[in-house]
Amino acid sequence: MEDSKLLQQTDDEMIDQAFKELLDSYLATKHRKKVEIITKAFNFAREAHKGVKRRSGEPYIMHPIAVARIVCEDIGLGSTSICAALLHDVVEDTDYTVEDIENLFNPKIAQIVDGLTKISGGIFGDRASAQAENFKKLLLTMSDDIRVILIKIADRLHNMRTLGSMLPTKQFKIAGETLYIYAPLANRLGLNKIKTELEDLSFKYEHPEEYLQIQKKLENTQMARVAVFEEFTSPIKAQLDKMGLRYQILARVKSPYSIWNKMQTKHISFNEIYDILAVRIIFTPKYPDDEINECFSIYASLSKIYKPHPERLRDWITHPKANGYQALHVTLMSNRGQWIEVQIRSERMNDVAEQGFAAHWKYKEGGGSEDEGELEKWLKTIKEILDDPQPDAIDFLDTIKLNLFASEIFVFTPKGEIKTMPQNCTALDFAFSIHTFLGSHCIGAKVNHKLVPLSHKLQSGDQVEILTSKSQFVQPSWINFATTAKAKAKILAILKREERTLQQRGEEEVADFFRSENLEYSSQNIKKLCRYHMLDSVEKLYSAVARKDIVLGESDKNVVLEKPSSQGWKKYITFGFRSNKSQKKEEDEEKPVAQTSDIDIKKVLHISTDDKNKNYVVADCCKPIPGDDVLGFIDDNNQVVIHKRQCPVATKLKSSFGNRLLAVEWESDQDLYFPVNLYIKGIDHIGLLNKITQVISQQLNVNIHKLTIESKDGIFEGRVQLLVHDVSDVKVLSTNLFKISEVKVVTRIENFDDKPEN
């Protein structure tokens, strides 16, 4: 009894201290000091969650307090958002309703709590696409009040900070969903600091070993970076002092996730990444209206000290990013012969860079906000996509992500108006961005007064005029070169609408055929026609008939009546032509390599659930081998597919089918061999092939299954397929191949013919 009282007292002290720290943070801001309503919200939430503990063992109220603190400190929102953050789980987890919140507080707080409740329930539900459907709800609530998504991001950040107490399966799911959805959302809303932390925390749980390795390397190289920073910034400080500026110079170190991501995409080592250190200059402008000119004045002064890279000037001041980011990025050559990026920002620009739009939102009493240009456009685009809901929630997620991840370019209308578009967008995307009618009837475009096709990719600074015709309609091929979420969504919606009309017409024509031939119009007879024409659905049959791809006649009548002649002809077709799938299967069976699908994967897997009786197979998309960080996914055939955790397919599965994931790990087994492909590149030299084969076959006694080497202009490229036990074999191989002086690149590739990105 005494122990429980002591424990309760300790908990109360911890809660009181956490709330005091939240209030101190709030009082340090420039917001109006509405301490009374925040205290009321805290006391209400504390009472509502009384006696409830989190999985970590701490009182549940500590979570809402932590979320409110992130909302206040990291995002910069005021009392309404802090109250909503404190109350965000009350309606979902207790008997209180949204009406209770409205009566006790105010309609705005109740509306935000309601929005948070709608997107919270069922995120770990049983339905396959629960997370994707949930993401739709999340985006819908953004149009009501953007603070809903900001508080949700804060909620996700605290969940990620405390993810260690969750089961491994939940960790993979939540980390995958965070990397796939929430980090890009935070980035799009300008929350750079939060985006970076979400990425790093996801990386930490998905690839713990790699995370620790990079952290250790950053610690080991810290002293060297400090020396470079001091030497590089010393003359810069002297020049800024001479200009009479108030400023601070900070070192910006690349995040572990960004480093790892670059290592993966560029196939380089930690030591080959040269932009780990960047320099940030944050200054107080002498005159607020003159901050842009002062940025360029600082740049001009720096270019007198160090030589700037002519192609790496990034002017985000004149043309801010869609998330509000403004800065001048220049890359300078240091005295050590190293390129170093310098980011020049005013204090205001720095606030926007760290806190996004929240840094300059001023919410009026009774709701409403200042018009925020690009953000409003973005929200409007998402609302338009949501107006045409797609049946496949995974497709929906991919479509939205096109917008979230896109880098931006700036193009001009014929009247000189500037439009922000995603990088790699086409003339067709531009047409749909202006109006759906314009996109639907687009026949081409004039870019800088020259005629170009719809698929033409736009560049920053292009002036674009869209050409239309009333006789033009949306074509199925357009989906192949549309890149923006809006264009893809509109094209698919129009095509589906047209397809439905076509199917209705085809269905009527099929019914007419059955009537005219006195045949029974039944689903069984329709299926006979589908099999005869080798179509896998009734809808495809109706469409083909409406398009006149299939003209129903005597042979179709015979098929329905099951006459022998038609059966014989059908058998002949089936026998005479084999599908690509069966052909590929036969080709695969001819290969003498021990395929991973032939191996009993359960022998080398530690399975943390009771699903050991299922069939386990290795995913073809990423071909993991023992030692790779992996997870299991229960597919539609109830078999468990083993994917690498960083595999793009696995990333999509984590964010959309989280409830079907399994935590699995490799166990050592030196009896089994797995095929692996290596890509090798370097300086061509006589006897090089002999050196490579000696290292692999003689020194390491590894079986080479396939080897190709090509040489051009003194550079060789090679690919080798080997049979290994695990990842450690690959590391030993790579280390020893690097000892050959001519070899400059050794990297693992998924398929033998793949070529790594440069």
CSV table of N, CA and C in Angstrom, one decimal, residues 469-607:
chain,number,residue,atom,x,y,z
A,469,SER,N,-7.9,21.7,-78.4
A,469,SER,CA,-8.9,21.5,-79.4
A,469,SER,C,-10.1,20.8,-78.8
A,470,LYS,N,-11.3,21.2,-79.3
A,470,LYS,CA,-12.5,20.6,-78.7
A,470,LYS,C,-12.7,19.2,-79.1
A,471,SER,N,-12.0,18.8,-80.2
A,471,SER,CA,-12.1,17.4,-80.6
A,471,SER,C,-11.1,16.4,-79.9
A,472,GLN,N,-10.3,17.0,-79.1
A,472,GLN,CA,-9.3,16.2,-78.3
A,472,GLN,C,-9.9,15.7,-77.0
A,473,PHE,N,-9.6,14.4,-76.7
A,473,PHE,CA,-10.1,13.9,-75.4
A,473,PHE,C,-9.0,13.2,-74.7
A,474,VAL,N,-9.2,12.9,-73.4
A,474,VAL,CA,-8.1,12.2,-72.6
A,474,VAL,C,-7.8,10.9,-73.2
A,475,GLN,N,-6.5,10.6,-73.4
A,475,GLN,CA,-6.0,9.3,-73.9
A,475,GLN,C,-5.4,8.5,-72.8
A,476,PRO,N,-5.6,7.1,-72.8
A,476,PRO,CA,-5.0,6.2,-71.8
A,476,PRO,C,-3.5,6.4,-71.7
A,477,SER,N,-2.8,6.7,-72.8
A,477,SER,CA,-1.4,6.8,-72.8
A,477,SER,C,-0.9,8.0,-72.0
A,478,TRP,N,-1.8,8.9,-71.8
A,478,TRP,CA,-1.3,10.1,-71.0
A,478,TRP,C,-0.8,9.8,-69.6
A,479,ILE,N,-1.4,8.8,-69.0
A,479,ILE,CA,-1.0,8.4,-67.7
A,479,ILE,C,0.5,8.1,-67.6
A,480,ASN,N,1.1,7.7,-68.7
A,480,ASN,CA,2.5,7.3,-68.7
A,480,ASN,C,3.4,8.5,-68.6
A,481,PHE,N,3.0,9.7,-69.0
A,481,PHE,CA,3.9,10.9,-68.9
A,481,PHE,C,3.3,12.0,-68.0
A,482,ALA,N,2.2,11.7,-67.4
A,482,ALA,CA,1.7,12.7,-66.4
A,482,ALA,C,2.5,12.4,-65.1
A,483,THR,N,3.0,13.4,-64.4
A,483,THR,CA,3.8,13.2,-63.2
A,483,THR,C,3.2,13.8,-61.9
A,484,THR,N,2.4,14.8,-62.1
A,484,THR,CA,1.8,15.4,-60.9
A,484,THR,C,0.6,14.6,-60.4
A,485,ALA,N,0.4,14.8,-59.0
A,485,ALA,CA,-0.7,14.1,-58.4
A,485,ALA,C,-2.1,14.5,-59.0
A,486,LYS,N,-2.2,15.8,-59.3
A,486,LYS,CA,-3.4,16.4,-59.8
A,486,LYS,C,-3.7,15.8,-61.2
A,487,ALA,N,-2.7,15.9,-62.1
A,487,ALA,CA,-2.9,15.4,-63.5
A,487,ALA,C,-3.3,13.9,-63.5
A,488,LYS,N,-2.5,13.1,-62.7
A,488,LYS,CA,-2.8,11.6,-62.7
A,488,LYS,C,-4.2,11.3,-62.2
A,489,ALA,N,-4.6,12.0,-61.1
A,489,ALA,CA,-5.9,11.8,-60.5
A,489,ALA,C,-7.0,12.2,-61.5
A,490,LYS,N,-6.9,13.3,-62.2
A,490,LYS,CA,-7.9,13.7,-63.1
A,490,LYS,C,-8.0,12.8,-64.3
A,491,ILE,N,-6.8,12.4,-64.9
A,491,ILE,CA,-6.8,11.5,-66.0
A,491,ILE,C,-7.5,10.2,-65.7
A,492,LEU,N,-7.1,9.6,-64.5
A,492,LEU,CA,-7.7,8.3,-64.1
A,492,LEU,C,-9.2,8.5,-63.9
A,493,ALA,N,-9.6,9.6,-63.3
A,493,ALA,CA,-11.0,9.8,-63.0
A,493,ALA,C,-11.8,9.9,-64.3
A,494,ILE,N,-11.3,10.6,-65.3
A,494,ILE,CA,-11.9,10.8,-66.6
A,494,ILE,C,-12.0,9.4,-67.4
A,495,LEU,N,-10.8,8.7,-67.4
A,495,LEU,CA,-10.8,7.4,-68.0
A,495,LEU,C,-11.7,6.4,-67.4
A,496,LYS,N,-11.8,6.4,-66.1
A,496,LYS,CA,-12.7,5.5,-65.4
A,496,LYS,C,-14.2,5.8,-65.8
A,497,ARG,N,-14.5,7.1,-65.8
A,497,ARG,CA,-15.8,7.5,-66.2
A,497,ARG,C,-16.2,7.1,-67.6
A,498,GLU,N,-15.2,7.3,-68.5
A,498,GLU,CA,-15.4,6.9,-69.9
A,498,GLU,C,-15.5,5.4,-70.0
A,499,GLU,N,-14.7,4.7,-69.2
A,499,GLU,CA,-14.7,3.2,-69.3
A,499,GLU,C,-16.1,2.6,-68.8
A,500,ARG,N,-16.6,3.3,-67.8
A,500,ARG,CA,-17.9,2.8,-67.3
A,500,ARG,C,-19.0,3.0,-68.3
A,501,THR,N,-19.0,4.1,-69.0
A,501,THR,CA,-19.9,4.4,-70.1
A,501,THR,C,-19.8,3.4,-71.2
A,502,LEU,N,-18.5,3.0,-71.6
A,502,LEU,CA,-18.2,2.1,-72.6
A,502,LEU,C,-18.7,0.7,-72.2
A,503,GLN,N,-18.5,0.3,-70.9
A,503,GLN,CA,-18.9,-1.0,-70.5
A,503,GLN,C,-20.5,-1.1,-70.5
A,504,GLN,N,-21.1,0.0,-70.2
A,504,GLN,CA,-22.6,-0.1,-70.2
A,504,GLN,C,-23.1,-0.3,-71.7
A,505,ARG,N,-22.4,0.3,-72.6
A,505,ARG,CA,-22.8,0.2,-74.0
A,505,ARG,C,-22.5,-1.2,-74.5
A,506,GLY,N,-21.3,-1.8,-74.1
A,506,GLY,CA,-20.9,-3.1,-74.4
A,506,GLY,C,-21.8,-4.2,-73.9
A,507,GLU,N,-22.3,-3.9,-72.6
A,507,GLU,CA,-23.2,-4.9,-72.0
A,507,GLU,C,-24.5,-4.9,-72.7
A,508,GLU,N,-25.0,-3.8,-73.2
A,508,GLU,CA,-26.2,-3.8,-74.0
A,508,GLU,C,-26.0,-4.5,-75.3
A,509,GLU,N,-24.8,-4.4,-76.0
A,509,GLU,CA,-24.6,-5.0,-77.2
A,509,GLU,C,-24.5,-6.6,-77.1
A,510,VAL,N,-23.9,-7.0,-75.9
A,510,VAL,CA,-23.8,-8.4,-75.6
A,510,VAL,C,-25.2,-9.0,-75.4
A,511,ALA,N,-26.0,-8.2,-74.6
A,511,ALA,CA,-27.4,-8.7,-74.4
A,511,ALA,C,-28.2,-8.8,-75.7
A,512,ASP,N,-28.0,-7.8,-76.6
A,512,ASP,CA,-28.7,-7.8,-77.9
A,512,ASP,C,-28.3,-9.1,-78.7
A,513,PHE,N,-27.0,-9.4,-78.6
A,513,PHE,CA,-26.5,-10.6,-79.4
A,513,PHE,C,-27.1,-11.9,-78.9
A,514,PHE,N,-27.2,-12.0,-77.5
A,514,PHE,CA,-27.8,-13.2,-76.9
A,514,PHE,C,-29.3,-13.3,-77.3
A,515,ARG,N,-30.0,-12.1,-77.3
A,515,ARG,CA,-31.4,-12.1,-77.7
A,515,ARG,C,-31.6,-12.5,-79.1
A,516,SER,N,-30.8,-11.9,-80.0
A,516,SER,CA,-31.0,-12.2,-81.5
A,516,SER,C,-30.6,-13.6,-81.8
A,517,GLU,N,-29.7,-14.3,-81.0
A,517,GLU,CA,-29.3,-15.7,-81.3
A,517,GLU,C,-30.1,-16.7,-80.5
A,518,ASN,N,-31.1,-16.2,-79.7
A,518,ASN,CA,-31.9,-17.0,-78.8
A,518,ASN,C,-31.0,-17.8,-77.8
A,519,LEU,N,-30.0,-17.2,-77.3
A,519,LEU,CA,-29.2,-17.8,-76.3
A,519,LEU,C,-29.6,-17.3,-74.9
A,520,GLU,N,-29.3,-18.2,-73.9
A,520,GLU,CA,-29.6,-17.8,-72.5
A,520,GLU,C,-28.6,-16.8,-72.0
A,521,TYR,N,-29.1,-15.7,-71.6
A,521,TYR,CA,-28.2,-14.6,-71.1
A,521,TYR,C,-27.9,-14.8,-69.6
A,522,SER,N,-26.9,-15.6,-69.3
A,522,SER,CA,-26.5,-15.9,-68.0
A,522,SER,C,-25.1,-15.6,-67.7
A,523,SER,N,-24.7,-15.5,-66.4
A,523,SER,CA,-23.3,-15.2,-66.0
A,523,SER,C,-22.4,-16.4,-66.5
A,524,GLN,N,-22.9,-17.6,-66.5
A,524,GLN,CA,-22.1,-18.8,-66.9
A,524,GLN,C,-21.7,-18.7,-68.4
A,525,ASN,N,-22.7,-18.3,-69.2
A,525,ASN,CA,-22.4,-18.1,-70.6
A,525,ASN,C,-21.5,-17.0,-70.9
A,526,ILE,N,-21.7,-15.9,-70.2
A,526,ILE,CA,-20.8,-14.7,-70.3
A,526,ILE,C,-19.3,-15.1,-70.0
A,527,LYS,N,-19.2,-15.9,-69.0
A,527,LYS,CA,-17.8,-16.4,-68.6
A,527,LYS,C,-17.2,-17.3,-69.7
A,528,LYS,N,-18.1,-18.1,-70.4
A,528,LYS,CA,-17.5,-18.9,-71.5
A,528,LYS,C,-16.9,-18.0,-72.6
A,529,LEU,N,-17.6,-16.8,-72.9
A,529,LEU,CA,-17.1,-15.9,-73.8
A,529,LEU,C,-15.8,-15.3,-73.4
A,530,CYS,N,-15.7,-15.0,-72.1
A,530,CYS,CA,-14.5,-14.4,-71.5
A,530,CYS,C,-13.3,-15.3,-71.7
A,531,ARG,N,-13.6,-16.6,-71.4
A,531,ARG,CA,-12.5,-17.6,-71.5
A,531,ARG,C,-12.1,-17.8,-73.0
A,532,TYR,N,-13.1,-17.8,-73.9
A,532,TYR,CA,-12.8,-18.0,-75.3
A,532,TYR,C,-11.9,-16.8,-75.8
A,533,HIS,N,-12.2,-15.6,-75.4
A,533,HIS,CA,-11.4,-14.4,-75.9
A,533,HIS,C,-10.2,-14.1,-74.9
A,534,MET,N,-10.0,-15.1,-74.0
A,534,MET,CA,-8.8,-14.9,-73.1
A,534,MET,C,-8.9,-13.6,-72.3
A,535,LEU,N,-10.0,-13.3,-71.8
A,535,LEU,CA,-10.2,-12.1,-70.9
A,535,LEU,C,-10.5,-12.5,-69.5
A,536,ASP,N,-9.9,-11.8,-68.5
A,536,ASP,CA,-10.0,-12.2,-67.1
A,536,ASP,C,-11.2,-11.6,-66.4
A,537,SER,N,-12.0,-10.7,-67.1
A,537,SER,CA,-13.1,-10.2,-66.4
A,537,SER,C,-14.3,-9.9,-67.4
A,538,VAL,N,-15.5,-9.8,-66.9
A,538,VAL,CA,-16.7,-9.5,-67.7
A,538,VAL,C,-16.6,-8.1,-68.2
A,539,GLU,N,-16.1,-7.2,-67.3
A,539,GLU,CA,-16.0,-5.8,-67.7
A,539,GLU,C,-15.1,-5.6,-68.9
A,540,LYS,N,-14.0,-6.4,-69.0
A,540,LYS,CA,-13.1,-6.3,-70.2
A,540,LYS,C,-13.8,-6.7,-71.5
A,541,LEU,N,-14.6,-7.8,-71.3
A,541,LEU,CA,-15.4,-8.3,-72.5
A,541,LEU,C,-16.3,-7.2,-73.0
A,542,TYR,N,-17.1,-6.5,-72.1
A,542,TYR,CA,-18.0,-5.5,-72.5
A,542,TYR,C,-17.3,-4.3,-73.1
A,543,SER,N,-16.1,-3.9,-72.6
A,543,SER,CA,-15.3,-2.8,-73.2
A,543,SER,C,-14.8,-3.2,-74.6
A,544,ALA,N,-14.3,-4.4,-74.7
A,544,ALA,CA,-13.8,-4.9,-76.0
A,544,ALA,C,-14.9,-4.9,-77.1
A,545,VAL,N,-16.1,-5.3,-76.7
A,545,VAL,CA,-17.2,-5.4,-77.6
A,545,VAL,C,-17.6,-3.9,-78.0
A,546,ALA,N,-17.7,-3.0,-77.0
A,546,ALA,CA,-18.1,-1.6,-77.3
A,546,ALA,C,-17.1,-1.0,-78.2
A,547,ARG,N,-15.8,-1.3,-78.1
A,547,ARG,CA,-14.7,-0.7,-78.9
A,547,ARG,C,-14.6,-1.4,-80.3
A,548,LYS,N,-15.3,-2.5,-80.5
A,548,LYS,CA,-15.3,-3.2,-81.7
A,548,LYS,C,-14.0,-4.0,-81.9
A,549,ASP,N,-13.3,-4.2,-80.7
A,549,ASP,CA,-12.1,-5.1,-80.7
A,549,ASP,C,-12.6,-6.5,-80.9
A,550,ILE,N,-13.8,-6.8,-80.4
A,550,ILE,CA,-14.4,-8.1,-80.5
A,550,ILE,C,-15.8,-7.9,-81.2
A,551,VAL,N,-16.0,-8.6,-82.3
A,551,VAL,CA,-17.2,-8.6,-83.0
A,551,VAL,C,-17.9,-9.9,-82.8
A,552,LEU,N,-19.0,-10.0,-82.1
A,552,LEU,CA,-19.6,-11.3,-81.8
A,552,LEU,C,-20.3,-11.9,-83.0
A,553,GLY,N,-20.0,-13.2,-83.2
A,553,GLY,CA,-20.5,-13.9,-84.4
A,553,GLY,C,-20.8,-15.4,-84.1
A,554,GLU,N,-20.6,-16.2,-85.2
A,554,GLU,CA,-21.0,-17.6,-85.2
A,554,GLU,C,-20.1,-18.4,-84.2
A,555,SER,N,-18.8,-18.1,-84.2
A,555,SER,CA,-17.9,-18.8,-83.3
A,555,SER,C,-18.3,-18.6,-81.8
A,556,ASP,N,-18.7,-17.4,-81.5
A,556,ASP,CA,-19.1,-17.0,-80.1
A,556,ASP,C,-20.4,-17.8,-79.8
A,557,LYS,N,-21.3,-17.9,-80.7
A,557,LYS,CA,-22.5,-18.7,-80.5
A,557,LYS,C,-22.2,-20.1,-80.2
A,558,ASN,N,-21.2,-20.7,-81.0
A,558,ASN,CA,-20.8,-22.1,-80.8
A,558,ASN,C,-20.2,-22.3,-79.4
A,559,VAL,N,-19.4,-21.3,-79.0
A,559,VAL,CA,-18.8,-21.4,-77.7
A,559,VAL,C,-19.8,-21.5,-76.6
A,560,VAL,N,-20.8,-20.6,-76.7
A,560,VAL,CA,-21.9,-20.6,-75.7
A,560,VAL,C,-22.7,-21.9,-75.7
A,561,LEU,N,-22.9,-22.5,-76.9
A,561,LEU,CA,-23.6,-23.8,-77.0
A,561,LEU,C,-22.7,-25.0,-76.8
A,562,GLU,N,-21.4,-24.7,-76.6
A,562,GLU,CA,-20.4,-25.7,-76.3
A,562,GLU,C,-20.3,-26.8,-77.4
A,563,LYS,N,-20.2,-26.3,-78.7
A,563,LYS,CA,-20.1,-27.2,-79.8
A,563,LYS,C,-18.7,-27.7,-79.9
A,564,PRO,N,-18.5,-28.9,-80.3
A,564,PRO,CA,-17.2,-29.6,-80.3
A,564,PRO,C,-16.1,-28.8,-81.2
A,565,SER,N,-16.6,-28.2,-82.3
A,565,SER,CA,-15.6,-27.5,-83.2
A,565,SER,C,-15.0,-26.3,-82.4
A,566,SER,N,-15.8,-25.6,-81.7
A,566,SER,CA,-15.3,-24.4,-81.0
A,566,SER,C,-14.3,-24.9,-79.9
A,567,GLN,N,-14.7,-26.0,-79.2
A,567,GLN,CA,-13.8,-26.5,-78.1
A,567,GLN,C,-12.4,-26.9,-78.7
A,568,GLY,N,-12.5,-27.5,-79.8
A,568,GLY,CA,-11.2,-28.0,-80.4
A,568,GLY,C,-10.3,-26.8,-80.8
A,569,TRP,N,-11.0,-25.8,-81.4
A,569,TRP,CA,-10.2,-24.6,-81.7
A,569,TRP,C,-9.6,-23.9,-80.5
A,570,LYS,N,-10.4,-23.8,-79.4
A,570,LYS,CA,-10.0,-23.2,-78.2
A,570,LYS,C,-8.8,-23.9,-77.6
A,571,LYS,N,-8.9,-25.2,-77.6
A,571,LYS,CA,-7.8,-26.0,-77.1
A,571,LYS,C,-6.5,-25.8,-77.9
A,572,TYR,N,-6.7,-25.6,-79.2
A,572,TYR,CA,-5.5,-25.4,-80.1
A,572,TYR,C,-4.8,-24.1,-79.7
A,573,ILE,N,-5.7,-23.0,-79.5
A,573,ILE,CA,-5.1,-21.7,-79.1
A,573,ILE,C,-4.3,-21.8,-77.8
A,574,THR,N,-5.0,-22.5,-76.8
A,574,THR,CA,-4.3,-22.6,-75.5
A,574,THR,C,-3.0,-23.3,-75.6
A,575,PHE,N,-3.0,-24.4,-76.5
A,575,PHE,CA,-1.8,-25.2,-76.6
A,575,PHE,C,-0.7,-24.4,-77.4
A,576,GLY,N,-1.1,-23.7,-78.4
A,576,GLY,CA,-0.2,-23.1,-79.3
A,576,GLY,C,0.5,-21.9,-78.8
A,577,PHE,N,-0.1,-21.2,-77.9
A,577,PHE,CA,0.5,-19.9,-77.4
A,577,PHE,C,0.6,-20.0,-75.9
A,578,ARG,N,1.8,-19.8,-75.3
A,578,ARG,CA,2.0,-19.8,-73.9
A,578,ARG,C,2.2,-18.4,-73.4
A,579,SER,N,1.8,-18.2,-72.2
A,579,SER,CA,1.9,-16.8,-71.6
A,579,SER,C,3.4,-16.5,-71.3
A,580,ASN,N,3.7,-15.2,-71.2
A,580,ASN,CA,5.0,-14.7,-70.8
A,580,ASN,C,5.4,-15.3,-69.4
A,581,LYS,N,4.4,-15.4,-68.5
A,581,LYS,CA,4.7,-15.9,-67.2
A,581,LYS,C,5.2,-17.3,-67.2
A,582,SER,N,4.5,-18.2,-68.0
A,582,SER,CA,4.9,-19.6,-68.1
A,582,SER,C,6.3,-19.7,-68.8
A,583,GLN,N,6.5,-18.9,-69.8
A,583,GLN,CA,7.7,-18.9,-70.5
A,583,GLN,C,8.9,-18.5,-69.6
A,584,LYS,N,8.7,-17.5,-68.8
A,584,LYS,CA,9.7,-17.0,-67.8
A,584,LYS,C,10.0,-18.1,-66.8
A,585,LYS,N,8.9,-18.8,-66.4
A,585,LYS,CA,9.1,-19.9,-65.4
A,585,LYS,C,10.0,-21.0,-66.0
A,586,GLU,N,9.8,-21.3,-67.3
A,586,GLU,CA,10.6,-22.4,-67.9
A,586,GLU,C,12.0,-21.9,-68.0
A,587,GLU,N,12.2,-20.6,-68.4
A,587,GLU,CA,13.6,-20.1,-68.5
A,587,GLU,C,14.3,-20.1,-67.2
A,588,ASP,N,13.5,-19.8,-66.1
A,588,ASP,CA,14.1,-19.8,-64.7
A,588,ASP,C,14.5,-21.2,-64.3
A,589,GLU,N,13.7,-22.2,-64.8
A,589,GLU,CA,14.0,-23.6,-64.4
A,589,GLU,C,15.3,-24.1,-65.1
A,590,GLU,N,15.6,-23.5,-66.2
A,590,GLU,CA,16.8,-23.9,-66.9
A,590,GLU,C,18.1,-23.4,-66.3
A,591,LYS,N,18.0,-22.4,-65.4
A,591,LYS,CA,19.2,-21.8,-64.8
A,591,LYS,C,19.7,-22.8,-63.7
A,592,PRO,N,21.0,-23.1,-63.7
A,592,PRO,CA,21.5,-24.0,-62.7
A,592,PRO,C,21.7,-23.4,-61.4
A,593,VAL,N,21.6,-22.1,-61.2
A,593,VAL,CA,21.8,-21.4,-59.9
A,593,VAL,C,20.8,-21.9,-58.9
A,594,ALA,N,21.2,-22.1,-57.7
A,594,ALA,CA,20.2,-22.5,-56.6
A,594,ALA,C,19.4,-21.3,-56.3
A,595,GLN,N,18.2,-21.3,-56.8
A,595,GLN,CA,17.3,-20.1,-56.6
A,595,GLN,C,16.9,-20.0,-55.1
A,596,THR,N,16.7,-18.8,-54.6
A,596,THR,CA,16.3,-18.6,-53.2
A,596,THR,C,14.9,-19.1,-52.9
A,597,SER,N,14.1,-19.2,-54.0
A,597,SER,CA,12.8,-19.8,-53.8
A,597,SER,C,12.8,-21.3,-53.6
A,598,ASP,N,13.9,-21.9,-53.9
A,598,ASP,CA,14.0,-23.4,-53.7
A,598,ASP,C,14.5,-23.7,-52.3
A,599,ILE,N,15.0,-22.7,-51.6
A,599,ILE,CA,15.6,-22.9,-50.3
A,599,ILE,C,14.5,-22.9,-49.2
A,600,ASP,N,14.6,-23.7,-48.2
A,600,ASP,CA,13.7,-23.7,-47.1
A,600,ASP,C,14.2,-22.5,-46.2
A,601,ILE,N,13.6,-21.4,-46.4
A,601,ILE,CA,14.0,-20.1,-45.7
A,601,ILE,C,13.9,-20.3,-44.2
A,602,LYS,N,12.9,-21.0,-43.8
A,602,LYS,CA,12.6,-21.2,-42.3
A,602,LYS,C,13.9,-21.7,-41.6
A,603,LYS,N,14.8,-22.4,-42.3
A,603,LYS,CA,16.0,-22.9,-41.7
A,603,LYS,C,16.9,-21.8,-41.2
A,604,VAL,N,16.9,-20.7,-41.9
A,604,VAL,CA,17.8,-19.6,-41.5
A,604,VAL,C,17.1,-18.4,-41.0
A,605,LEU,N,15.8,-18.5,-40.6
A,605,LEU,CA,15.0,-17.4,-40.0
A,605,LEU,C,14.6,-17.7,-38.6
A,606,HIS,N,14.8,-16.6,-37.7
A,606,HIS,CA,14.2,-16.7,-36.4
A,606,HIS,C,12.9,-16.0,-36.5
A,607,ILE,N,11.8,-16.7,-36.2
A,607,ILE,CA,10.4,-16.2,-36.4
A,607,ILE,C,9.8,-15.9,-35.0
